[in-house]
XYZ file of C-alpha atoms in Angstrom:
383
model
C 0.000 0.000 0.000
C 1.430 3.694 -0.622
C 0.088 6.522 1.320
C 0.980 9.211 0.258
C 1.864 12.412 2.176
C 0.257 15.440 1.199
C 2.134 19.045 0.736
C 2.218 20.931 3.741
C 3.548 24.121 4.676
C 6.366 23.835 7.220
C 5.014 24.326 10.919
C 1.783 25.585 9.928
C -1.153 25.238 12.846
C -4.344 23.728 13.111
C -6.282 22.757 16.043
C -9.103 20.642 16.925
C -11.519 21.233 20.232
C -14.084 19.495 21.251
C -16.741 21.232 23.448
C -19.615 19.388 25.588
C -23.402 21.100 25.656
C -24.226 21.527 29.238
C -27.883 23.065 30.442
C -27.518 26.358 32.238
C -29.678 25.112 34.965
C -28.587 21.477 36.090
C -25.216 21.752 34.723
C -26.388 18.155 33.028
C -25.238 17.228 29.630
C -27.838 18.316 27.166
C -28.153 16.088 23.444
C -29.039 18.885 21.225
C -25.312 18.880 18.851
C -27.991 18.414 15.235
C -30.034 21.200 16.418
C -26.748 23.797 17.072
C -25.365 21.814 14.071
C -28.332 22.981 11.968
C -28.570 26.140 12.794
C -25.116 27.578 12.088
C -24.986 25.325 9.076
C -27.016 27.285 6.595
C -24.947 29.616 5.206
C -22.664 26.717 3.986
C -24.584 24.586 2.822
C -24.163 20.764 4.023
C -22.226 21.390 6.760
C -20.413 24.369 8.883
C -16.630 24.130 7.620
C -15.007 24.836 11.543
C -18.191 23.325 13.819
C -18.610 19.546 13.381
C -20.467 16.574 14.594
C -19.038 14.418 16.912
C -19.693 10.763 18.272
C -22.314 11.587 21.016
C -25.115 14.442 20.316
C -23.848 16.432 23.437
C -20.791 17.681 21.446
C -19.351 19.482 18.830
C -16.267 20.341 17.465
C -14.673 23.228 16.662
C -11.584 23.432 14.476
C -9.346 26.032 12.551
C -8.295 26.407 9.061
C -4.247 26.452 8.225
C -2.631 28.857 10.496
C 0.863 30.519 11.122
C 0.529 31.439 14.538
C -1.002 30.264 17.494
C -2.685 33.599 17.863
C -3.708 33.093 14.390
C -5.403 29.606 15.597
C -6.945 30.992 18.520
C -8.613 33.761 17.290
C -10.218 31.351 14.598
C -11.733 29.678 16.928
C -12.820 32.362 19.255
C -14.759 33.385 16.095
C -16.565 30.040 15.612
C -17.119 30.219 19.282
C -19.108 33.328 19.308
C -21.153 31.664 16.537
C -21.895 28.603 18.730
C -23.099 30.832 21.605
C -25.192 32.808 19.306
C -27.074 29.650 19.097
C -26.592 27.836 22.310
C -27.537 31.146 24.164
C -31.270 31.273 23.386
C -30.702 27.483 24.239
C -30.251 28.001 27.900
C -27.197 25.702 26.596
C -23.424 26.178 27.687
C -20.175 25.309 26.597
C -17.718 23.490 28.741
C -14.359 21.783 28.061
C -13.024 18.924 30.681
C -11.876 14.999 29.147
C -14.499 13.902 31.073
C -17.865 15.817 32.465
C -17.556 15.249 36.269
C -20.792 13.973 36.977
C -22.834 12.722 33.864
C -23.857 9.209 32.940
C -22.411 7.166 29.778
C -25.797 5.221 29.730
C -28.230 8.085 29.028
C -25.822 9.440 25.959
C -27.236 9.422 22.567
C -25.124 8.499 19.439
C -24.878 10.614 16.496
C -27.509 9.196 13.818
C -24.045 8.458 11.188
C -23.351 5.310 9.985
C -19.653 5.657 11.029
C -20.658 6.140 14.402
C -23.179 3.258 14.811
C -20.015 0.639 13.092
C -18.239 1.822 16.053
C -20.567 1.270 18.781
C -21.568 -2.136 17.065
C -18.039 -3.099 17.352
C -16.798 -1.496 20.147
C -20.015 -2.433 22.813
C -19.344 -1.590 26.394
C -15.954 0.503 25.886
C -17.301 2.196 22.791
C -20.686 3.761 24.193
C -18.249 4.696 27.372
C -16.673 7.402 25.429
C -17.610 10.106 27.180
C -15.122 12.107 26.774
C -13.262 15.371 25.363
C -9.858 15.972 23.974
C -7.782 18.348 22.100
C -5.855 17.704 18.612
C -3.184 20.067 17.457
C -1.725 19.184 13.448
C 1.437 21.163 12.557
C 2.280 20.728 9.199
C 6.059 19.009 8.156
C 6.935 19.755 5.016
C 9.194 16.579 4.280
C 7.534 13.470 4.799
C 10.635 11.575 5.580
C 10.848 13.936 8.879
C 7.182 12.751 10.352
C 8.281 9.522 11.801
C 11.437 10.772 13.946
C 9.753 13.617 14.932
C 6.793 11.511 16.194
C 9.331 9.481 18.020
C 10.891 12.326 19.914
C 7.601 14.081 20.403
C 6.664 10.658 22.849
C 9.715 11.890 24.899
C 7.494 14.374 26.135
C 3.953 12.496 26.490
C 3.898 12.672 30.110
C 4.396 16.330 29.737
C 1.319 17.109 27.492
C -0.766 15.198 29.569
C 0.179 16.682 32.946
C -0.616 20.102 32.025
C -3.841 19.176 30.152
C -5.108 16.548 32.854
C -8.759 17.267 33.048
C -10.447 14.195 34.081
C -10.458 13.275 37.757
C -14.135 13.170 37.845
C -16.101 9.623 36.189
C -19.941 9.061 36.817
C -20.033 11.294 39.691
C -16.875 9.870 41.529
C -13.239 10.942 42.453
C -11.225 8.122 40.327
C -7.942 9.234 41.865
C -6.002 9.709 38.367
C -5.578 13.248 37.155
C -6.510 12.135 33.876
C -8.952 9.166 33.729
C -9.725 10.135 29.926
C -6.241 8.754 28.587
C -6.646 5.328 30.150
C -10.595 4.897 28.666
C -9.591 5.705 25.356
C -6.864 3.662 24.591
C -9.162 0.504 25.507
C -10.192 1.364 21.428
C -8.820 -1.071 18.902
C -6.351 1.459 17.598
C -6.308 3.539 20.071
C -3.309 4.502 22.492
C 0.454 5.223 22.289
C 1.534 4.318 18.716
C 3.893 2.136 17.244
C 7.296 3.830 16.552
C 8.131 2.955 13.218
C 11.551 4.419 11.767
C 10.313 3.868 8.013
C 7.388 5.192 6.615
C 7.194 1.736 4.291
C 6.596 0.037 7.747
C 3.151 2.376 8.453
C 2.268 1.620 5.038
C 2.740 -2.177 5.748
C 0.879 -1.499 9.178
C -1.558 0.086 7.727
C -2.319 -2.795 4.290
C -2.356 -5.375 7.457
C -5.011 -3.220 9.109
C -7.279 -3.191 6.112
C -7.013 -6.473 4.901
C -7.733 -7.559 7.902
C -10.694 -5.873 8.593
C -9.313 -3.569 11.736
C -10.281 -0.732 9.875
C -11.550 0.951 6.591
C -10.077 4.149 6.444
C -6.311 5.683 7.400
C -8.359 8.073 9.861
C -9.844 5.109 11.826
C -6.320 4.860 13.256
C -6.710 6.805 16.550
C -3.222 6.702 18.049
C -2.006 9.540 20.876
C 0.257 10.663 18.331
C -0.381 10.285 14.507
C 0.731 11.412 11.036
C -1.988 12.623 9.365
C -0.968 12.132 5.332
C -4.367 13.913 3.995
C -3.137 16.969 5.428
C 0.622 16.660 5.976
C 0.674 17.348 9.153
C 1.817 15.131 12.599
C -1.102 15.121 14.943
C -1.225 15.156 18.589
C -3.845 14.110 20.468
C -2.447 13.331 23.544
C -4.452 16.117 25.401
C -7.415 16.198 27.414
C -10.088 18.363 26.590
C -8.888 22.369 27.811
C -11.190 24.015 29.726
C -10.014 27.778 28.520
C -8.582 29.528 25.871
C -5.602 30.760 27.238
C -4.562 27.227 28.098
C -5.368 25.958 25.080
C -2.960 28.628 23.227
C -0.185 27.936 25.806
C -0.456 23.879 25.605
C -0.599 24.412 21.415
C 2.413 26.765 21.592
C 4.625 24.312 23.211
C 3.228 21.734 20.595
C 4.221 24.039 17.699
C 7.614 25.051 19.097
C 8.634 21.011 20.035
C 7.707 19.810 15.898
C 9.670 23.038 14.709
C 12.661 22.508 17.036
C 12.726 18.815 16.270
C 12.431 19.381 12.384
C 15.597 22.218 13.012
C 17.728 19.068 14.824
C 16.814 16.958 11.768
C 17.813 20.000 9.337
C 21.544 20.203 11.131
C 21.775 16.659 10.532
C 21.332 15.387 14.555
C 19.616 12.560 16.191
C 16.550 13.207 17.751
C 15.862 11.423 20.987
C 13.909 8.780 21.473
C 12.926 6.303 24.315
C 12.129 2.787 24.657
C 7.627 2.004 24.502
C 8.327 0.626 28.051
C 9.304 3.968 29.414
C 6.360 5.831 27.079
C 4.071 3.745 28.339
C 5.097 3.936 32.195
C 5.288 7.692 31.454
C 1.253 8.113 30.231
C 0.487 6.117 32.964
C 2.009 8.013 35.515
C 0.886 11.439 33.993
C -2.709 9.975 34.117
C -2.389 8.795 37.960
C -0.301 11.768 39.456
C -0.541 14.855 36.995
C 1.493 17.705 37.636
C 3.500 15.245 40.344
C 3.984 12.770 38.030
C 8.022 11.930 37.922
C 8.853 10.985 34.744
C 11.710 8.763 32.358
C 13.568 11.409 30.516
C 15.763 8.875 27.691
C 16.922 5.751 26.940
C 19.362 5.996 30.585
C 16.471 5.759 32.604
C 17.129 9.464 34.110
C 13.956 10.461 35.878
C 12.502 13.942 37.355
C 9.790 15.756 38.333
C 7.795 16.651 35.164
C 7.200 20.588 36.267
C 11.186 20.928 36.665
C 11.617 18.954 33.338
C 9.485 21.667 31.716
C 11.066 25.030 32.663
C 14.454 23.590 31.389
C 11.926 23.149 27.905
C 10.745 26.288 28.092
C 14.515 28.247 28.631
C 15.728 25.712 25.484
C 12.416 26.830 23.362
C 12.521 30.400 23.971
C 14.218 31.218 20.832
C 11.621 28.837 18.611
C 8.937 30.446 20.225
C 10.350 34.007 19.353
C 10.648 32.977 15.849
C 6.935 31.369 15.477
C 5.525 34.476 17.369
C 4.158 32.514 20.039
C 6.380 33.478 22.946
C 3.842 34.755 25.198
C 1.532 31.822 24.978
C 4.530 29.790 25.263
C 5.100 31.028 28.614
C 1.168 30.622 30.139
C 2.557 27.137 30.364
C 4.626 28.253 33.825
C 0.972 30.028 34.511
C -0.459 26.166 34.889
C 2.277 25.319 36.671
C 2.625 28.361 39.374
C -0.636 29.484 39.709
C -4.357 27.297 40.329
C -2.679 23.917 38.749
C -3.508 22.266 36.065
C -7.323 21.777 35.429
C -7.701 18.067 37.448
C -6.318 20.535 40.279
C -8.419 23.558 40.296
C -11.467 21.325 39.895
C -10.562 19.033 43.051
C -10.339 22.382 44.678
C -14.156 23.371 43.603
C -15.360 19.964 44.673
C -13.541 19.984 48.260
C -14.704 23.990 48.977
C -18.338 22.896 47.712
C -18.848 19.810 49.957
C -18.180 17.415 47.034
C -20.774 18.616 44.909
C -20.130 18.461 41.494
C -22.605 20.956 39.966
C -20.124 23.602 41.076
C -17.228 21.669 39.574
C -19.250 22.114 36.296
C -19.847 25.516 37.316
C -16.574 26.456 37.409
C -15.768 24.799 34.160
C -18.559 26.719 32.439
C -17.009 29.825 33.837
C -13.397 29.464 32.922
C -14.623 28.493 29.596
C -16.775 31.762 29.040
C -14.056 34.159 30.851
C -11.092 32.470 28.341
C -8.572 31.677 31.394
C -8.898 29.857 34.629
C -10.288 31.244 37.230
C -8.275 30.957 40.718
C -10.396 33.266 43.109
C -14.023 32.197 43.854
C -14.287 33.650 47.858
């Protein structure tokens, strides 16, 4: 099988977010996606071309077009935003971003009426209509498709990173599950799904991928829903490693240090050095301890086994990125990632810290994620 690799600009920016519908009132998911769907579709025709259906009807997507900056990215989907609420407002509907909604039940979710959707479920069963959850996709475009593969490999060097600072999902069916993100373990449990296999030739994803389909595993290239992917229709490396982020200035900071990793990896590869890599043992020990223990998660740095703390890991990143982030204009955002750190935590944190100054109640944890979402940063003072 070939597969061919489409043109892409170098380190251009796309993201993907995926928003749940909550009801003003009960703070309760709410299954109305066709009807928002439908009414900001009009104007297109089929389909909106940046708000998109999703598996269950109490989502939707938003995503950008090709961008150069982060703040280019953002602001696209601030617009498509406004849109939503122009619609969701007379609603009584909200939007909220967690991986998981803290207190809402798997068993009353409705599927999206697609055929797509139903092979899944049929397939799938009990894991597949448990997918109640919300994540966050950022594609930055490689413009030499011999470069995708090592720079996938070195980009799961710093899984357990991504995943500390986006770790949204303590929450499950109402109950504390003890993991900072409970999301990442429920979706790898997919066929397909989870960390990805590190190929060093592309011919070997090709002969992954022919297996796949013969077999039966799947129909299309896009059916492969690995953590981190190559995405050949739009020549771009995808990572999906993230929870869903509740705001937008997250969301910018945790897509900055996205962008400035693929370009600084793709410079290495230009001066002709190795890029690291580690061993799946240590990836996989490393998502698991990001999903138990978040922002103290203590994590396997290379091949040697060295260990630390993930938040002192990440401000030696952010001093060696400084000068990729001044050159892809996304400096600032770059640093809102020692914000997460310094300030209320990463999201998992701040919404423990609802639930324990509410009793345990997790209407105010959804509260609180309705709020940061509408105010476009977290919010640390609620006396």
């Amino acid at each position: 099988m070939h597969i061919p690799f489409a043109a892409s600009e170098r380190s251009t920016i796309g993201i993907e977010w995926e928003l749940a519908l909550v009801d003003q009132d009960s703070g309760d998911l709410r299954q109305v996606a066709q009807t928002v769907l439908d009414a900001v579709a009009p104007a297109y025709g089929e389909e909106h071309p940046h708000i998109k259906q999703e598996l269950l009807l109490n989502t939707v997507e938003v995503v950008t077009g090709v961008c150069h900056t982060v703040r280019e990215a953002t602001d696209d989907l601030g617009r498509n935003i406004e849109r939503l609420r122009q619609v969701t407002d007379p609603l009584r509907v909200e939007l909220m971003c967690a991986g998981t909604h803290p207190f809402a039940r798997w068993t009353q979710q409705k599927v999206t009426d697609k055929e797509r959707y139903a092979t899944l479920i049929d397939r799938t069963q009990w894991w597949g209509r448990q997918m109640l959850i919300y994540g966050v996709h950022v594609h930055v475009g490689i413009e030499d498709r011999d470069k995708v593969l090592p720079i996938s490999r070195a980009m799961l060097t710093h899984y357990g990173h991504f995943l500390a600072l986006s770790a949204s999902s303590p929450f499950w069916g109402g109950q504390d599950t003890g993991y900072a993100s409970n999301r990442a373990l429920m979706f790898q449990q997919l066929p397909t799904a989870g960390l990805p296999f590190q190929f060093d030739h592309w011919h070997e994803l090709e002969q992954y991928v022919d297996d796949m389909m013969h077999t039966g595993v799947i129909d299309v290239f896009d059916e492969i829903r690995w953590d981190i992917r190559p995405s050949p229709k739009f020549g771009t490396l995808e990572m999906r490693i993230c929870d869903g982020i509740p705001s937008m200035s997250e969301l910018a900071s945790i897509a900055a240090l996205t962008h400035c990793l693929v370009e600084h990896h793709s410079r290495e590869l230009d001066a002709g050095r190795e890029l690291p890599s580690i061993p799946s043992w240590f990836v996989q020990e490393n998502k698991w301890r990001a999903a138990r223990y978040g922002m103290d998660a203590i994590l396997i740095l290379d091949r040697e086994a060295r260990e630390e703390l993930v938040t002192d890991d990440l401000e030696r990143l952010l001093v060696e990125l400084e000068p990729v982030a001044e050159d892809l204009d996304c400096a600032e955002e770059l640093q809102g990632i020692r914000e997460i750190m310094r300030a209320g935590g990463a999201s998992y944190q701040r919404q423990r810290a609802v639930a324990a100054q509410n009793g345990g109640e997790l209407d105010a944890v959804v509260a609180a994620l309705v709020e940061e979402m509408r105010a476009g940063h977290p919010v640390l003072d609620r006396t």
